[in-house]
Each structure stands twice: as C-alpha cells, then as structure tokens.
Short mmCIF file of C-alpha atoms in Angstrom, two decimals:
data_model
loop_
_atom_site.label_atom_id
_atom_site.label_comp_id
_atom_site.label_asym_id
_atom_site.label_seq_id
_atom_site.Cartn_x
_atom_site.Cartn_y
_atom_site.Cartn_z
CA UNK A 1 -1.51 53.20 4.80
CA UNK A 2 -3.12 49.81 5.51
CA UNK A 3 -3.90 47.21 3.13
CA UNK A 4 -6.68 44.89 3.39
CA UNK A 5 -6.81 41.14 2.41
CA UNK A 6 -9.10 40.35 -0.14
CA UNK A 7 -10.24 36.58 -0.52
CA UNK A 8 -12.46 35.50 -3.28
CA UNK A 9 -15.95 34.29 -2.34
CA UNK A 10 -16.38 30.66 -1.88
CA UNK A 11 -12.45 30.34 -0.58
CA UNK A 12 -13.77 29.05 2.70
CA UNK A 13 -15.86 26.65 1.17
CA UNK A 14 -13.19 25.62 -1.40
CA UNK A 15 -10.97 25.20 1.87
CA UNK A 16 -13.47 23.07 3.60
CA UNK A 17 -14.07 20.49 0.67
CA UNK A 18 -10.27 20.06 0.00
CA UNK A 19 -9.86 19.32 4.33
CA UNK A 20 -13.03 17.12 4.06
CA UNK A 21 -11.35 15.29 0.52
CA UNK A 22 -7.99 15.22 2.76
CA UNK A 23 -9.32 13.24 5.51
CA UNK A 24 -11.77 10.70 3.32
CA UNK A 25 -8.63 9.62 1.42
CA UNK A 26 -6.63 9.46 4.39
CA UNK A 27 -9.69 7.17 5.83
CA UNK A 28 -9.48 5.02 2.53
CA UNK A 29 -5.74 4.65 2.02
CA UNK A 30 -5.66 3.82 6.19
CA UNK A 31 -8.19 1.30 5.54
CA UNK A 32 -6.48 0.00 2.53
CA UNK A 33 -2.91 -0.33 3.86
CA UNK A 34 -4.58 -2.21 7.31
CA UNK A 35 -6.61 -4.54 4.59
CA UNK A 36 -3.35 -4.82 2.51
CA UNK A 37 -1.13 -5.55 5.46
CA UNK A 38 -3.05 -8.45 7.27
CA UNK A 39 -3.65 -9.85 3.19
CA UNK A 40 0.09 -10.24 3.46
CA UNK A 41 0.16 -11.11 6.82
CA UNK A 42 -2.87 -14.32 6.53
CA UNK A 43 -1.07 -15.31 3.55
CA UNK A 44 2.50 -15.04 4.51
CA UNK A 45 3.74 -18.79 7.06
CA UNK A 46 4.19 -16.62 10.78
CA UNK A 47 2.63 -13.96 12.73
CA UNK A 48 4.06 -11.67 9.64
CA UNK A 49 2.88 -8.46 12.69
CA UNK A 50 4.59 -9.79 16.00
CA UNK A 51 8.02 -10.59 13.41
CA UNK A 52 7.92 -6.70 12.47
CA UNK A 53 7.10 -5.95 16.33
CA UNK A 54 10.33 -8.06 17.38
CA UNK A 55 12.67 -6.37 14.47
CA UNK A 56 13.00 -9.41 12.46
CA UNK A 57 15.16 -7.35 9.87
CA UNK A 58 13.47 -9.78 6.45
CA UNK A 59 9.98 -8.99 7.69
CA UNK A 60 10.21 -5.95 7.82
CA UNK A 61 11.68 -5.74 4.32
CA UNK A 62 8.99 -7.15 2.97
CA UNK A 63 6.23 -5.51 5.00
CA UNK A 64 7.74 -2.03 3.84
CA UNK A 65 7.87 -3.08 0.73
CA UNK A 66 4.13 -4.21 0.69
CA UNK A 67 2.91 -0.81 2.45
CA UNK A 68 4.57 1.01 -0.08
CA UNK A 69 3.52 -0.45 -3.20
CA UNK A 70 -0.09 -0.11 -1.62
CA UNK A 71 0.52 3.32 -1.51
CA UNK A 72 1.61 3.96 -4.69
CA UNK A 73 -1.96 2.11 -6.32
CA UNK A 74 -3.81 4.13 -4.03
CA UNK A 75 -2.09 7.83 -5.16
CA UNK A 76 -2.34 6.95 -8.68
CA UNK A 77 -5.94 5.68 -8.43
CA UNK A 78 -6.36 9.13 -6.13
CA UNK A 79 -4.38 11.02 -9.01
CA UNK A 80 -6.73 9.39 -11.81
CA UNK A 81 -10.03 11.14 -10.72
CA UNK A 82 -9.24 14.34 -12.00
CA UNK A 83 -10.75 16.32 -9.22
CA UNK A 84 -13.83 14.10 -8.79
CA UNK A 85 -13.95 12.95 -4.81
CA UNK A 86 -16.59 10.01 -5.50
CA UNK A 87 -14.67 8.95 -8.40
CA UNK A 88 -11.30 9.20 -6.35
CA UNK A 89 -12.92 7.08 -3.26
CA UNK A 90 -14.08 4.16 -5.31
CA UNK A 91 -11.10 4.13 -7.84
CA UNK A 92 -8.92 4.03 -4.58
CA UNK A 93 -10.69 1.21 -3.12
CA UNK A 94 -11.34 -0.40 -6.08
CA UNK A 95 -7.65 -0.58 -7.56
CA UNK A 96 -6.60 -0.81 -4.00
CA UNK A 97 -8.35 -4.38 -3.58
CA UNK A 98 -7.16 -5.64 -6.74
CA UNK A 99 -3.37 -4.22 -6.15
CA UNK A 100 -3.36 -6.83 -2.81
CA UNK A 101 -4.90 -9.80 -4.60
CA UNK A 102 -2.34 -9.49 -7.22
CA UNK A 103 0.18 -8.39 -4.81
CA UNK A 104 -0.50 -11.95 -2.94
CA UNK A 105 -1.03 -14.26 -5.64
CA UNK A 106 2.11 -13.24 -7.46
CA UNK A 107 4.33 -13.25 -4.22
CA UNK A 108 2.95 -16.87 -3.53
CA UNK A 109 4.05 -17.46 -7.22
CA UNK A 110 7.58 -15.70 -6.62
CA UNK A 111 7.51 -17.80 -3.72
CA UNK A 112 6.47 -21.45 -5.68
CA UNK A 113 9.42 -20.61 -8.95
CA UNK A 114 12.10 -19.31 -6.67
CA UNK A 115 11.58 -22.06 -4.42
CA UNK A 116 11.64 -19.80 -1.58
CA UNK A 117 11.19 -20.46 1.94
CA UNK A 118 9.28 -17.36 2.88
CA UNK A 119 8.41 -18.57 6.17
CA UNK A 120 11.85 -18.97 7.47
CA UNK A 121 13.35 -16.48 5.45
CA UNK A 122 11.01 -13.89 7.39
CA UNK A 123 11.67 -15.06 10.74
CA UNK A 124 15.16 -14.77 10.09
CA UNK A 125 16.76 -12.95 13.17
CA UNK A 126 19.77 -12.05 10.39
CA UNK A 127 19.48 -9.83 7.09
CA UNK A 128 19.11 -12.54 3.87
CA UNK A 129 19.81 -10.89 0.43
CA UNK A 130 16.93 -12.74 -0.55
CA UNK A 131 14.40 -10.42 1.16
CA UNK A 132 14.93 -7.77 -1.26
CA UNK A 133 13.69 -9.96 -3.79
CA UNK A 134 10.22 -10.30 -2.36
CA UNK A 135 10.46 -6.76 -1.49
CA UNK A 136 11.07 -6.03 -5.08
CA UNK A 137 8.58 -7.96 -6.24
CA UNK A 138 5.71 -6.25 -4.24
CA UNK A 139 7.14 -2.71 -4.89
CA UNK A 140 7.50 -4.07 -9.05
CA UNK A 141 3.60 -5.15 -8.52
CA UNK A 142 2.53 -1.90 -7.21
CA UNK A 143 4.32 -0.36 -9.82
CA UNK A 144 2.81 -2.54 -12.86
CA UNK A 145 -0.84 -1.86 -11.41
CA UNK A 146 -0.33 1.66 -10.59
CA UNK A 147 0.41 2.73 -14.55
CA UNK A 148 -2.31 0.05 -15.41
CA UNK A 149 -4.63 2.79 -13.30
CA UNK A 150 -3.21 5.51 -15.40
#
C-alpha cells in the first residue's frame, strides 16, 4: 500500500514568504545590533571593540549586556506586528533606534549619579563588581522599552 503526501496549495509560497521574512529581520536586527554596538562604543571613553577583542573581562560585560537588550527591543517590536512584514521592519527599526538613544543617554546618566569611571572600569584587565551594574542597567533599559513596544 503506498501513501502519498498531500500538501495544501500555496504551502510553497507560504514557505517562501516566511524564508524571505526570516532573512529581512535577520538583515534589520544585524543592522541594528552593528548600529547599537558602535552607539555604545562612540559614546563609551576607549576603543569599547579592540577592549572586547583583547578579553577585557568589564567590556565585555557591558557589551553583552548592550547586544542583548538590543535584541530583546527588536523581538518584541518583531513580535508586535502581528504577522504584518512591513509593519514588523519599521517597528524593528524604529523601536530599535530609540532603544540605543535611551540605552546611551541613561548609561551616561548611570554613569554621571554613580560617579562611575566607565572608562577605566572597562579597560580593567580584572573583573569589577561594578560592571554588572552597567550591564544591568542596559539589559533593565531594554527591558523597560521592550514592554513600552507591547
């Protein structure tokens, strides 16, 4: 006895849309994280990308840190289209730019009350407790605008 396997009409297309959606977010949220990266990296004292290069253990706290929260704006802005690519692209980018100016401003704030020496505390060759609280901050900012998306 041999079964065949039916498809419904239009899967291939259906496939072909959600690979083509797949690879334009992936496009934005690459371009995103890059943009959000070098925000942090211009506004941060040091060359915040040769630091993670070399291992410097508080940079790369806080770079993490950054990346992630990025991500999490851009999957909720992603998640808040309901199904609409155009929609998803420009709430993605949209959100995304906002989440690194306020991701920037209010680490230079952090930076300003806590009287932090972000500079030096990045270029650190040693672990400083203190990372994790700039590290918190950006992943607390990416949480804050990520429900404000919702």
């Amino acid at each position: 006895m041999i079964t065949q396997l039916a498809l419904e009409p239009g899967f291939g297309s259906t496939i072909g849309q959600g690979l083509g959606a797949i690879a334009l977010y992936a496009v934005v949220g690459l371009l995103l994280m890059i943009v959000g990266f070098y925000a942090i990296d211009f506004t941060t004292p040091g060359q915040l990308s040769s630091l993670v290069r070399t291992g410097k253990p508080n940079a790369v706290i806080v770079t993490a840190a950054g990346l992630f929260s990025m991500a999490l704006i851009i999957v909720v802005a992603i998640n808040s289209s309901a199904g609409k690519l155009a929609e998803g692209l420009l709430y993605a980018l949209i959100f995304g730019f906002v989440g690194i100016i306020v991701q920037v401003i209010a680490v230079r704030l952090l930076e300003w009350v806590t009287r932090l020496d972000i500079g030096r505390l990045i270029e650190s060759e040693v672990f400083a407790p203190a990372s994790v609280v700039v590290a918190s901050a950006h992943v607390a900012l990416g949480l804050v605008v990520a429900v404000a998306i919702s």
